[in-house]
Coordinates of C-alpha atoms in Angstrom, one line a residue:
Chain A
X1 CA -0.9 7.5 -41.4
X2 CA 0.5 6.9 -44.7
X3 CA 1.4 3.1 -45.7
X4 CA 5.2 4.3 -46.4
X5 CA 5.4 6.0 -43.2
X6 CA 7.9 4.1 -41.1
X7 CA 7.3 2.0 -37.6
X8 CA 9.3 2.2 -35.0
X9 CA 9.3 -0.2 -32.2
X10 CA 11.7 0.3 -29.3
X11 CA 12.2 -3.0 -27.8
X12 CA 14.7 -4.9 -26.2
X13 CA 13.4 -8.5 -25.9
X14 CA 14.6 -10.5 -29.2
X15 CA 11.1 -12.5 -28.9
X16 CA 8.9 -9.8 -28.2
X17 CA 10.6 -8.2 -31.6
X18 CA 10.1 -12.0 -33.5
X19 CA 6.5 -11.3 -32.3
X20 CA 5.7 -7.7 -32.9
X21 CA 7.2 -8.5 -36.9
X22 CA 5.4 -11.6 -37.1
X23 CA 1.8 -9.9 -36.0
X24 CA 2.2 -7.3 -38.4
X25 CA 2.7 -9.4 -41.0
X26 CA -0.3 -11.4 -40.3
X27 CA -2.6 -8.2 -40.2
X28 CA -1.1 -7.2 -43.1
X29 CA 1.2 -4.2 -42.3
X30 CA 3.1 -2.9 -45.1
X31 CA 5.0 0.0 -43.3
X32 CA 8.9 -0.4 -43.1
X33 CA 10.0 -1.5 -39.8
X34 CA 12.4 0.0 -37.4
X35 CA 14.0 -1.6 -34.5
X36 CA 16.3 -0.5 -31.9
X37 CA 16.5 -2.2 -28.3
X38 CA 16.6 0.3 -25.9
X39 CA 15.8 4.2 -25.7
X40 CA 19.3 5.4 -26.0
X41 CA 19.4 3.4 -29.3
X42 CA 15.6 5.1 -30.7
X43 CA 17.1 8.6 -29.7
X44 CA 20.0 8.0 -32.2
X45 CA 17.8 6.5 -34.9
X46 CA 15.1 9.8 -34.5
X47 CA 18.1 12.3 -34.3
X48 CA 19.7 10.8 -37.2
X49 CA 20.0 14.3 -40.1
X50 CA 17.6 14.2 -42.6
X51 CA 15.8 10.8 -41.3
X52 CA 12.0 10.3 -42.2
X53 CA 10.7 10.7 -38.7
X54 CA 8.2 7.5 -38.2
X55 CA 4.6 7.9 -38.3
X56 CA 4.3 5.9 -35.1
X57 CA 6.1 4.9 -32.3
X58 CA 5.6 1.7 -30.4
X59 CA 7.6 1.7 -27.1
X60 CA 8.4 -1.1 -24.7
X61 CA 8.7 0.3 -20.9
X62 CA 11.6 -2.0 -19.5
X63 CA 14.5 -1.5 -21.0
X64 CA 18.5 -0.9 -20.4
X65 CA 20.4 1.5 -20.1
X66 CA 16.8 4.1 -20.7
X67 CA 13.8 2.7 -20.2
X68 CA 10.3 3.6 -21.5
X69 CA 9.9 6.6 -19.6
X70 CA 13.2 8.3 -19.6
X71 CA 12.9 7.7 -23.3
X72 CA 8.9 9.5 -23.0
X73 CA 10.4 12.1 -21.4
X74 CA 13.1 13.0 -24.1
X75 CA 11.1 12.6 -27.2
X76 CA 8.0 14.5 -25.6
X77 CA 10.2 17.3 -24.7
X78 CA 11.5 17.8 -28.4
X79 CA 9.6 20.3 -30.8
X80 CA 9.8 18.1 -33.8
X81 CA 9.8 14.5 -31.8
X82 CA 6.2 14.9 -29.8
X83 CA 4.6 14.8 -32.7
X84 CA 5.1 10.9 -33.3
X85 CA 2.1 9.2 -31.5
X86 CA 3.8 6.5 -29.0
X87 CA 2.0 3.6 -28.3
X88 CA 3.0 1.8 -25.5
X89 CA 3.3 -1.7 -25.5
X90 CA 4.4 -3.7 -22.3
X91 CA 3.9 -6.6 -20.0
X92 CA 2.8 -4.3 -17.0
X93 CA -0.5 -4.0 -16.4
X94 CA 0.6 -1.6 -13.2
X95 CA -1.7 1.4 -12.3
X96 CA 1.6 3.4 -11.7
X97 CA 3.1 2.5 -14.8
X98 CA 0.0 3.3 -16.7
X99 CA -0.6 6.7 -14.7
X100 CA 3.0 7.3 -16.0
X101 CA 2.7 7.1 -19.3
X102 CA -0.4 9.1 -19.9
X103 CA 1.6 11.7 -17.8
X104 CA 3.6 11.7 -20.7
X105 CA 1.1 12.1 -23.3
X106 CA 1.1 8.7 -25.4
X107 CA -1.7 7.9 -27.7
X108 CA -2.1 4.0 -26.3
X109 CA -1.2 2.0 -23.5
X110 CA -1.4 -2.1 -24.9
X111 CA -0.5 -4.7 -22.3
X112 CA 1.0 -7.5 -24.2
X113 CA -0.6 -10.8 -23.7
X114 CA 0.7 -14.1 -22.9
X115 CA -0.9 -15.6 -25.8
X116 CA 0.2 -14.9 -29.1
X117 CA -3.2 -15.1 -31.1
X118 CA -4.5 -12.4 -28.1
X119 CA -1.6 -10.4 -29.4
X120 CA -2.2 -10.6 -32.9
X121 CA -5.6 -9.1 -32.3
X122 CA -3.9 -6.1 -30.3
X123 CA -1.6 -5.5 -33.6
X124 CA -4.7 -5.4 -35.9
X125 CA -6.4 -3.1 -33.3
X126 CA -3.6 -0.5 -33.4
X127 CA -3.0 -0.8 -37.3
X128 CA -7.2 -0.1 -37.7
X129 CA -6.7 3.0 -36.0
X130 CA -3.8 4.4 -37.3
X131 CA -4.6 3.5 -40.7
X132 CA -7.9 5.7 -40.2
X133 CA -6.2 8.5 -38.3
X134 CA -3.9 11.4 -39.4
X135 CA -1.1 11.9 -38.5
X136 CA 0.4 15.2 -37.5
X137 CA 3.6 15.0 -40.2
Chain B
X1 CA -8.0 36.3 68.4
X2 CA -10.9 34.0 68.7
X3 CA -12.3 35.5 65.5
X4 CA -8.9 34.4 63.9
X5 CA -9.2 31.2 65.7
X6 CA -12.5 30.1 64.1
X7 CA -11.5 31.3 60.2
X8 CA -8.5 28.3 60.6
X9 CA -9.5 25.2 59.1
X10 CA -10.9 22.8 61.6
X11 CA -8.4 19.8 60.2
X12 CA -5.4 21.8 60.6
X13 CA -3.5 21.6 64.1
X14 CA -0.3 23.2 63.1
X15 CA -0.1 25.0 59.5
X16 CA 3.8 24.6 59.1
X17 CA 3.3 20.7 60.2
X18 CA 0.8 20.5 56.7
X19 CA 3.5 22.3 54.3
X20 CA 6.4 20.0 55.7
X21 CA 4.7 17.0 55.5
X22 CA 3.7 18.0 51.8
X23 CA 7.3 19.0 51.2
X24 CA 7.8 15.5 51.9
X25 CA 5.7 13.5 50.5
X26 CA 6.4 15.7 46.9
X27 CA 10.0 15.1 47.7
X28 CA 8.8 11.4 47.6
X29 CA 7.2 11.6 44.3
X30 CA 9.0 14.1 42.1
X31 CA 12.0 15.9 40.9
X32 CA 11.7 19.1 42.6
X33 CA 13.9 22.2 42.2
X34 CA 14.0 25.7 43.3
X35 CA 16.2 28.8 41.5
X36 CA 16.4 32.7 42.1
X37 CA 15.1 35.2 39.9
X38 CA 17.9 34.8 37.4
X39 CA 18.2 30.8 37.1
X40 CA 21.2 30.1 40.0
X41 CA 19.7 26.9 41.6
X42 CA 18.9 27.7 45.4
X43 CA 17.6 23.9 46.3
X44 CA 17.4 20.8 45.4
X45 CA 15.5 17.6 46.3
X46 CA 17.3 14.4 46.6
X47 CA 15.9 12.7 43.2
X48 CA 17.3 15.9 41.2
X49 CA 20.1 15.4 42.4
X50 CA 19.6 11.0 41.3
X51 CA 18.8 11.8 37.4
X52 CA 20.9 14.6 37.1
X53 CA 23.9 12.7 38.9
X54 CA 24.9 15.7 40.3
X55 CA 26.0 16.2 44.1
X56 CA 24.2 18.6 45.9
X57 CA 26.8 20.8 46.8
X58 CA 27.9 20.7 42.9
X59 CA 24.5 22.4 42.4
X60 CA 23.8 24.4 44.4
X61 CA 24.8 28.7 43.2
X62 CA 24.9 26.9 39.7
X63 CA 23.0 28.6 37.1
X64 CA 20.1 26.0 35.8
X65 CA 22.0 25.9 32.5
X66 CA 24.3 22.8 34.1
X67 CA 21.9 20.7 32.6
X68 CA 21.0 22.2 29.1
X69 CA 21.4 19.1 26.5
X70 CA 21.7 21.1 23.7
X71 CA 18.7 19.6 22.2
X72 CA 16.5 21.9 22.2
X73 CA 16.4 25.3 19.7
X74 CA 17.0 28.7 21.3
X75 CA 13.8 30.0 20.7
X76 CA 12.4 27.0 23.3
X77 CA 14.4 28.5 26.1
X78 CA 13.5 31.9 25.3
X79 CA 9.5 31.3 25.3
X80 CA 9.7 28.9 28.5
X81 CA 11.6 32.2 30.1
X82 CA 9.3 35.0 28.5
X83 CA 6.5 32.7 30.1
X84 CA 7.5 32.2 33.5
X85 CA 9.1 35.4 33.6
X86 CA 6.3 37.6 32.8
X87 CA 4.7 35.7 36.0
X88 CA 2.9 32.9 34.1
X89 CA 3.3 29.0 34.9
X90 CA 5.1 26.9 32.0
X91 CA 4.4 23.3 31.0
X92 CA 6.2 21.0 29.2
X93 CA 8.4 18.3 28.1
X94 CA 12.6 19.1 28.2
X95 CA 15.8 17.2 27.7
X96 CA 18.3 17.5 29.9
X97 CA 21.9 16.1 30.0
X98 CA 23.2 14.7 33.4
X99 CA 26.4 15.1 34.6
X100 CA 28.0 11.8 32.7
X101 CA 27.2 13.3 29.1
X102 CA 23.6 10.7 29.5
X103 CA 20.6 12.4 28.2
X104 CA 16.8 12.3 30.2
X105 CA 13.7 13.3 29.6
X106 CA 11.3 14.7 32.1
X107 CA 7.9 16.5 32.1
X108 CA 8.3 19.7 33.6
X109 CA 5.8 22.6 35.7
X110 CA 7.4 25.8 36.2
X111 CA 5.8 27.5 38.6
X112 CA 7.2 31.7 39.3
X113 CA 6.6 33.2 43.0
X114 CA 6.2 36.8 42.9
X115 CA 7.3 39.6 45.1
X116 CA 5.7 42.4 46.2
X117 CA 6.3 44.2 43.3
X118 CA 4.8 41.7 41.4
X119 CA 8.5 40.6 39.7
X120 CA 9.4 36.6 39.8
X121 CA 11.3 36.2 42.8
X122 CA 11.8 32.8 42.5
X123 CA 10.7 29.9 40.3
X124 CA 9.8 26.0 41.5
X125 CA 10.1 23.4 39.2
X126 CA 8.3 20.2 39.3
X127 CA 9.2 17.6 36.7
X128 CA 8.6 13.5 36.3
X129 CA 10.9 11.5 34.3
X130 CA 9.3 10.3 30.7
X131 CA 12.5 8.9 29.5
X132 CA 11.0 5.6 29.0
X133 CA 8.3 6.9 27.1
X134 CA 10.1 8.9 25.3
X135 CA 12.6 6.5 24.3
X136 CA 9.8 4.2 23.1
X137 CA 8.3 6.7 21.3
X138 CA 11.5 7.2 19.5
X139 CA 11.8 3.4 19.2
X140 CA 8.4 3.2 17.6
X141 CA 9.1 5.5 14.7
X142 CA 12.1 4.1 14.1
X143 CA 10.3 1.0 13.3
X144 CA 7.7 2.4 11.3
X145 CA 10.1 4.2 9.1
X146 CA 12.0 0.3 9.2
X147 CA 8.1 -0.9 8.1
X148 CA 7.6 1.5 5.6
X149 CA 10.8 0.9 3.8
X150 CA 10.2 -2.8 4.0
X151 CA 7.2 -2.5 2.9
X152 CA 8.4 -0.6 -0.3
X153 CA 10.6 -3.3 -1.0
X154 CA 8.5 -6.1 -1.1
X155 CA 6.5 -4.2 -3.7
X156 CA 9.4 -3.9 -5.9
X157 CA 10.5 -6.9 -5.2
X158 CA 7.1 -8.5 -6.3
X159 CA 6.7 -6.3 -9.2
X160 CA 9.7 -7.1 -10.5
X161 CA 9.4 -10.7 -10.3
X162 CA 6.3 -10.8 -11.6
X163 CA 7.3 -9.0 -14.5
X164 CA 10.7 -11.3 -14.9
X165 CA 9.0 -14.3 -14.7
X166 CA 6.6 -13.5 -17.5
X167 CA 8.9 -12.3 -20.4
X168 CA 9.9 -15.8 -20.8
X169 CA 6.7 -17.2 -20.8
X170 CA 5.4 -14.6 -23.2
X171 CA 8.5 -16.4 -25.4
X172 CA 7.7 -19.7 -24.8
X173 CA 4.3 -19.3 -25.5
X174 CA 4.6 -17.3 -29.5
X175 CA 7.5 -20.1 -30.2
X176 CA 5.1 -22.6 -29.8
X177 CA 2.3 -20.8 -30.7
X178 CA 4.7 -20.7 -34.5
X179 CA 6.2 -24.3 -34.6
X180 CA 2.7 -25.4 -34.1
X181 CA 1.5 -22.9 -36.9
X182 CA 4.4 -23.7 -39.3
X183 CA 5.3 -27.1 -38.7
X184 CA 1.9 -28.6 -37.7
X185 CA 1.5 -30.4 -41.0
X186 CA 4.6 -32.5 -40.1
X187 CA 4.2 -33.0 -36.5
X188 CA 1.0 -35.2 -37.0
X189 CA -2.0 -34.8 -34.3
X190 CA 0.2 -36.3 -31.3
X191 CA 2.7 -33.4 -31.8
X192 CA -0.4 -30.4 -32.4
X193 CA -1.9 -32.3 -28.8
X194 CA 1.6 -31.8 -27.1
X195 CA 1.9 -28.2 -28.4
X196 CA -1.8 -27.7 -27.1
X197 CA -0.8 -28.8 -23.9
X198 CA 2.3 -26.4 -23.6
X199 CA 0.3 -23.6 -24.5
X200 CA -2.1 -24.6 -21.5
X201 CA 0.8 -25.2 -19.2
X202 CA 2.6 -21.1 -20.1
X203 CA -1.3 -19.7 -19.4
X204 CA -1.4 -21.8 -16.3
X205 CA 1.7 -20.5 -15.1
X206 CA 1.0 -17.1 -16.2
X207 CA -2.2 -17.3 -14.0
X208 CA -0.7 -18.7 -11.1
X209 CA 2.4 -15.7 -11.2
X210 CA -0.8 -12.9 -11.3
X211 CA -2.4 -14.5 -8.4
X212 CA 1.1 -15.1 -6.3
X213 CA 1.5 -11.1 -7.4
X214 CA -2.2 -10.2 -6.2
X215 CA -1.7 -12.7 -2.7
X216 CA 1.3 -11.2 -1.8
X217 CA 0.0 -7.7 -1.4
X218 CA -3.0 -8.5 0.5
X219 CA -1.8 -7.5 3.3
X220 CA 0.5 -4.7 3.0
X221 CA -1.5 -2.5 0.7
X222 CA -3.9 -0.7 2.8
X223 CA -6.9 1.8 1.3
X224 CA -8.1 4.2 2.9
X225 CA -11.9 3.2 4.4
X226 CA -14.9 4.8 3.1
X227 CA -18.6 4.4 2.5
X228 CA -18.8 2.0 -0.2
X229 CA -22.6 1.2 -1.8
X230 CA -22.6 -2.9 -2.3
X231 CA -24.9 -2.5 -5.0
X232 CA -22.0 -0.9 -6.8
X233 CA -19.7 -3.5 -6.4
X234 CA -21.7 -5.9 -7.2
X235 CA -22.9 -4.5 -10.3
X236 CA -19.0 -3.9 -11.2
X237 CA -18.2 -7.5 -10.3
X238 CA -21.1 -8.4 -12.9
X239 CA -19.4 -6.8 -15.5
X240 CA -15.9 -8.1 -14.7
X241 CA -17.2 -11.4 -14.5
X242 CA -19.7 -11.1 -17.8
X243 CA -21.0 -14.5 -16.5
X244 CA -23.0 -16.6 -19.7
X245 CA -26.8 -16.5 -20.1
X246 CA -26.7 -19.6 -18.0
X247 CA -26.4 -18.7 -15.2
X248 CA -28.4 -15.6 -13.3
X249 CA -26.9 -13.3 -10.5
X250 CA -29.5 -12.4 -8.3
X251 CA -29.5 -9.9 -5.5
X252 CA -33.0 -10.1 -3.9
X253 CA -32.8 -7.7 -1.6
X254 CA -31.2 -3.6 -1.9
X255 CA -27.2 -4.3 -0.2
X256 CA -26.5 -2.0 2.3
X257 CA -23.7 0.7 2.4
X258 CA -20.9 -0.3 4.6
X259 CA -17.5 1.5 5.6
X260 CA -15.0 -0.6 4.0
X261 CA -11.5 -0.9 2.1
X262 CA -13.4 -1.2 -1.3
X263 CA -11.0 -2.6 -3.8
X264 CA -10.7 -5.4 -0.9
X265 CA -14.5 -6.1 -1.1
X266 CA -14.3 -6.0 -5.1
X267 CA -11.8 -8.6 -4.8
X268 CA -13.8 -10.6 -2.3
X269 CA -16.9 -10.8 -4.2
X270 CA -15.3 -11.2 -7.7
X271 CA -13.9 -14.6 -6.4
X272 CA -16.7 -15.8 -5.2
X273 CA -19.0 -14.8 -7.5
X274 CA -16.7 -15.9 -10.8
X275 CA -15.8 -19.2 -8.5
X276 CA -20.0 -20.1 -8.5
X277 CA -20.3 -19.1 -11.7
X278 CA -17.0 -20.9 -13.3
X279 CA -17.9 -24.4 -11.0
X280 CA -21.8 -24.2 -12.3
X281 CA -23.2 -27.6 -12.9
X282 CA -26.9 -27.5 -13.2
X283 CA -28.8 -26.0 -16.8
X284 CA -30.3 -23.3 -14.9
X285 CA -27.3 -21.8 -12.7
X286 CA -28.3 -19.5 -10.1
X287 CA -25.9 -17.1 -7.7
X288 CA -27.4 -15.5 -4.9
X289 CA -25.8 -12.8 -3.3
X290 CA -27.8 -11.4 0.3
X291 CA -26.3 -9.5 3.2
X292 CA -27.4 -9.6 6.9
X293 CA -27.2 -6.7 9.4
X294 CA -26.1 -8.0 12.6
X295 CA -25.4 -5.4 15.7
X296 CA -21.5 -5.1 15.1
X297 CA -21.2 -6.9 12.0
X298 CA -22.5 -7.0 8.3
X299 CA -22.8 -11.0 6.9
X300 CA -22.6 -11.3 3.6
X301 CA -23.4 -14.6 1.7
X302 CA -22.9 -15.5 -2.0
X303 CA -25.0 -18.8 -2.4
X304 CA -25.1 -21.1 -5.5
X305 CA -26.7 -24.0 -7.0
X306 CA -23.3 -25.3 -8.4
X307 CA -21.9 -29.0 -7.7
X308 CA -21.5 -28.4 -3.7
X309 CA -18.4 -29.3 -1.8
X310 CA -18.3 -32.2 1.1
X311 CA -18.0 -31.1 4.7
X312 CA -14.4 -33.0 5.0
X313 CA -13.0 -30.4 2.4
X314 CA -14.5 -26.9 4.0
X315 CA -11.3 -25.8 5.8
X316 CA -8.7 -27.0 2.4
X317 CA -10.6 -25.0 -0.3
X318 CA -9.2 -21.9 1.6
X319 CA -5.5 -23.1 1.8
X320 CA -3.3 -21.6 -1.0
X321 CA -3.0 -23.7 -4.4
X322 CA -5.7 -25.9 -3.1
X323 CA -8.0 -27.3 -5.5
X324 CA -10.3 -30.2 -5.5
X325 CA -10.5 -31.1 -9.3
X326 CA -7.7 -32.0 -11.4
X327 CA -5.9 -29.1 -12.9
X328 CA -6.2 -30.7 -15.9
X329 CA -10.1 -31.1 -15.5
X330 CA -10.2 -27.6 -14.6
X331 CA -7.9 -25.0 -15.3
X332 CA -7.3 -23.2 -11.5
X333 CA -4.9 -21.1 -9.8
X334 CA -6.2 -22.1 -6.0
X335 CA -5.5 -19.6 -4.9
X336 CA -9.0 -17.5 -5.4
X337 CA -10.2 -18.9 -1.9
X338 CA -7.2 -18.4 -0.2
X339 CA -7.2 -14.3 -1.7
X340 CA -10.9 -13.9 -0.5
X341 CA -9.8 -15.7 3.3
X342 CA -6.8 -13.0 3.5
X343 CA -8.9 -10.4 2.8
X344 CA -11.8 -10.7 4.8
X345 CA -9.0 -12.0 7.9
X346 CA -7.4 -8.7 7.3
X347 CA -10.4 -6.6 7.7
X348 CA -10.6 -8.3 11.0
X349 CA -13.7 -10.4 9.8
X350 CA -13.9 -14.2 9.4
X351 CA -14.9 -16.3 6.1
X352 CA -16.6 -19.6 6.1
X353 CA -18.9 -22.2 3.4
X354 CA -21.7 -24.5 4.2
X355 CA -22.4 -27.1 1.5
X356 CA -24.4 -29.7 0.4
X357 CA -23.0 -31.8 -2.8
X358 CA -25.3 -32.1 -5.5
X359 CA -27.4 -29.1 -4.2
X360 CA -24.9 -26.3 -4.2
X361 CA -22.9 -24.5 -1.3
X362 CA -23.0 -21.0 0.3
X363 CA -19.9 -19.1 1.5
X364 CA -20.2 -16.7 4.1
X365 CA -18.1 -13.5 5.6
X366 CA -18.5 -11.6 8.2
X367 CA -16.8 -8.3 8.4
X368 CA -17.1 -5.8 11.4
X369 CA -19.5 -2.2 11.2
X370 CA -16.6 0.1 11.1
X371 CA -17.4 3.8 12.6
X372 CA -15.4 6.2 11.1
X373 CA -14.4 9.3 13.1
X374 CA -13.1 12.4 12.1
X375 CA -9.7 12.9 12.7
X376 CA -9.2 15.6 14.9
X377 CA -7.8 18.3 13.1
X378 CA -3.9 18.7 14.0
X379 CA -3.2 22.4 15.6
X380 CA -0.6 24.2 14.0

C-alpha cells in the first residue's frame, strides 16, 4: 500500500477515534486519515464521484444506525468497493462475531485491548503488513 | 355330544356367563363403542357417554362424526378408515370434541368384525383417555420453547453488557494512559503512582466483567458430549497458560479419554493449572496433574507445591469473588474457583482441595463415566 493512500476508519466512539489517531502517529503512519462514525456515513464518503478510494479500511462492528456487518455486506457486494482490504477492529472477542466477519471476507479481525500501549502494538502490527503488501488499486 | 362336551374348556361352566362378565369388567375399565358398517353408532358404554357428555339416546343412530374436533387433517380419517375398512385393526391416538365444545384426548383400538363375505360388518372401538398426558406434553413444550427463548436472552443480554461496560474503560484507560504520557513531567512521582494505580484499577475491572461474562454462561451453554483425549487438553492448557521456566507441568502417567463437554474441561483445568502456577511460591515450582479411574467416575487431581491453603478457608476459595490475598497483593478476579466449581457441579460431578500450608495443596474433581448411546434413529 502506498504511503498517500488514504485510511479509513469507520468508528463511532470519539475515544476509540482519539486512540486509533494517536497510535498511528506513534508507529509512524503518514497516510491521510478518514473518519466517519458509522457505516451509513463510510458508504457516503466511498460513493463520493471521483474520490480516491482508500487503500485500507479499518471498521468498528457496533455502530448506529449500520453496524459493522450491514456495512461488510454493502461494500463487499460492490464491484469497485471489495477491493479495499477491511480490517476489523472491535471490542468483541465473540466466536459469532468473528465467524461473521470472515463470512464477509475481511483481511483482519483485531480485538482492541483495554490497554493502550497493547493497542499501540496492534497499530504497528497492521501498518508492518500493509506497508509490505500490495494492494489491489 | 360327549365328544363336544370334552373339547369345552374345563374352567368354563356357561360360555355366555364368561363374555358378560368380560363385557363388564371392560365396561369398567374403558371407553367402549360399537358402530355399523358405515360409522352410525349402534352402542355405547356408560363412560363414552361421561367424556363425550353425550346422553345415550343422543348417540345412538348418530354417525361417529358427532365427535370429530376438527383437529385432525383429512388424510388421518381417510387412512384410519382405509385401515379398518379393508378388515385390518387401527391404533392410535385421536382428539375428539365433547358435546360442550371441550376437547379430549384418548388412545384408541379399532377393531372391524367381518361378515361372511368377509366385508366389515361392524367395528368396536376401545379407547383410554390420555388427556392428562397429552396436555402435559403440550405444557412441556411450551416451556421449553419459554426456556429456549430465555435462554437467548440472557445471552444477549450478557453480551451486550459486557461489551457496554467495556467501551468506557477502554476510554478511561488511553486518557490516563496520555495525561500520564504528556503531563507526567508535571505531575511529579505521587501523581505517575496515582495514574499507575488507575490503570490497575480499569484492567481489574476489565478482568472481573470477562469473568462475570464467562460465569454467567456456565450453565446455559451446553456442548454436545464426545470422546475428548485429556492429553489434548492438557497440552492445550499448557500453551494457553505458557507458564515460566519455573515452574514444570508434569503429567506422570498417559490421561485417559473420557466422554465429556470439552470446552467445559478446558476451562476446568486452565484454572487450576494457571491458579498453581500464578500462586507458585517455592524456586523449583512443580504442578502435577494425575487422573484416577474409579467404577463410575474419573478423579482428576491437579497437585502443586505452591504456598498451600488452611483447612478453615477450603469451602470460601470456591465462593464467587473470593480471594484470600489482598487484591492489591495480587491482582484476582475470584472468580477462577468459583468457574471451575460450576463446571464440574454442572457435569453432575463434585470439586474439592486438600492442603497443607507451606507444602502445597491438591484440588480434586470428580466427574461421572458418561456412556454415550446412539440415538435411535427417528422413522420418517
Amino acid at each position: 500500500m502506498k504511503n498517500s493512500a488514504p485510511l479509513l476508519l469507520v468508528e463511532d466512539d470519539l475515544v476509540d477515534v482519539m486512540t486509533v489517531k494517536r497510535a498511528l502517529r506513534e508507529v509512524g503512519v503518514v497516510n491521510p486519515l478518514r473518519v466517519a462514525h458509522h457505516g451509513e456515513e463510510a458508504l457516503a464518503l466511498l460513493r463520493v464521484p471521483g474520490a480516491v478510494l482508500p487503500g485500507l479500511i479499518l471498521l468498528d462492528l457496533n455502530m448506529p444506525r449500520m453496524n459493522g456487518v450491514e456495512f461488510l455486506t454493502l461494500v463487499k457486494g460492490d464491484p469497485q468497493l471489495c477491493l479495499i482490504p477491511v480490517v476489523v477492529l472491535t471490542t468483541s472477542a465473540e466466536e459469532r462475531d468473528r465467524l461473521e466477519s470472515f463470512r464477509h471476507s475481511v483481511a483482519g479481525y483485531m480485538v482492541k485491548p483495554v490497554d493502550y500501549r497493547q493497542f499501540v502494538e496492534v497499530i504497528r502490527a497492521i501498518r508492518l503488513y500493509w506497508a509490505t503488501s500490495e494492494s489491489a488499486t | 355330544m360327549s365328544s363336544l362336551s370334552s373339547q369345552l374348556p374345563v374352567t368354563s361352566v356357561d360360555d355366555t356367563f364368561d363374555v358378560l362378565d368380560l363385557t363388564q369388567a371392560l365396561d369398567e375399565h374403558a371407553i367402549v363403542a360399537t358402530t355399523d358398517a358405515r360409522g352410525r353408532i349402534l352402542r355405547v358404554n356408560d363412560k363414552f357417554c361421561a367424556i363425550s357428555k353425550y346422553a345415550r339416546e343422543e348417540l345412538l343412530g348418530r354417525d361417529h362424526r358427532i365427535i370429530n374436533s376438527g383437529r385432525h387433517p383429512p388424510a388421518f380419517f381417510r387412512e384410519l378408515w382405509s385401515t379398518i375398512s379393508g378388515g385390518k385393526v387401527w391404533k392410535g391416538e385421536i382428539c375428539n370434541r365433547a358435546k360442550d365444545g371441550s376437547l379430549y384426548w384418548v388412545a384408541t383400538t379399532i377393531v372391524p368384525f367381518l361378515g361372511s363375505d368377509g366385508v366389515p360388518q361392524r367395528y368396536i372401538a376401545i379407547r383410554a383417555d390420555i388427556s392428562e398426558r397429552m396436555r402435559a406434553e403440550q405444557r412441556q413444550a411450551e416451556l421449553l420453547v419459554a426456556l429456549q427463548k430465555i435462554n437467548e436472552e440472557l445471552n444477549q443480554f450478557a453480551y451486550v453488557v459486557s461489551h457496554d461496560l467495556k467501551a468506557p474503560l477502554r476510554a478511561i484507560s488511553s486518557l490516563a494512559n496520555w495525561l500520564a504520557a504528556d503531563y507526567g513531567d508535571r505531575i511529579g512521582a505521587d501523581g505517575r503512582e496515582q495514574f499507575e494505580l488507575l490503570l490497575g484499577r480499569v484492567r481489574r475491572m476489565d478482568a472481573l466483567v470477562d469473568g462475570i461474562l464467562r460465569y454467567s454462561r456456565i450453565g446455559r451453554e451446553q456442548e454436545d458430549i464426545a470422546e475428548v483425549d485429556l492429553n489434548e487438553i492438557v497440552a492445550e492448557v499448557r500453551e494457553l497458560i505458557a507458564a515460566p521456566a519455573a515452574v514444570l507441568i508434569r503429567v506422570p502417567r498417559p490421561l485417559p479419554r473420557v466422554w465429556c463437554e470439552r470446552t467445559r474441561l478446558i476451562q476446568v483445568f486452565e484454572n487450576l493449572v494457571s491458579n498453581a502456577v500464578k500462586y507458585m511460591d517455592k524456586p523449583a515450582g512443580e504442578v502435577v496433574i494425575e487422573c484416577t479411574e474409579e467404577p463410575d467416575h474419573w478423579v482428576c487431581a491437579v497437585r502443586d507445591n505452591g504456598p498451600g491453603i488452611e483447612a478453615k478457608y477450603f469451602g470460601k476459595i470456591f465462593e464467587i469473588f473470593q480471594t484470600l490475598n489482598r487484591r492489591d497483593d495480587r491482582e484476582s478476579t475470584g472468580i477462577g474457583l468459583a468457574v471451575v466449581k460450576k463446571n464440574v457441579e454442572v457435569s453432575g460431578g463434585q470439586v474439592w482441595v486438600e492442603s497443607e500450608p507451606g507444602v502445597g495443596s491438591a484440588f480434586y474433581f470428580r466427574l461421572p463415566r458418561r456412556r454415550v448411546r446412539a440415538e435411535p434413529t427417528p422413522s420418517p
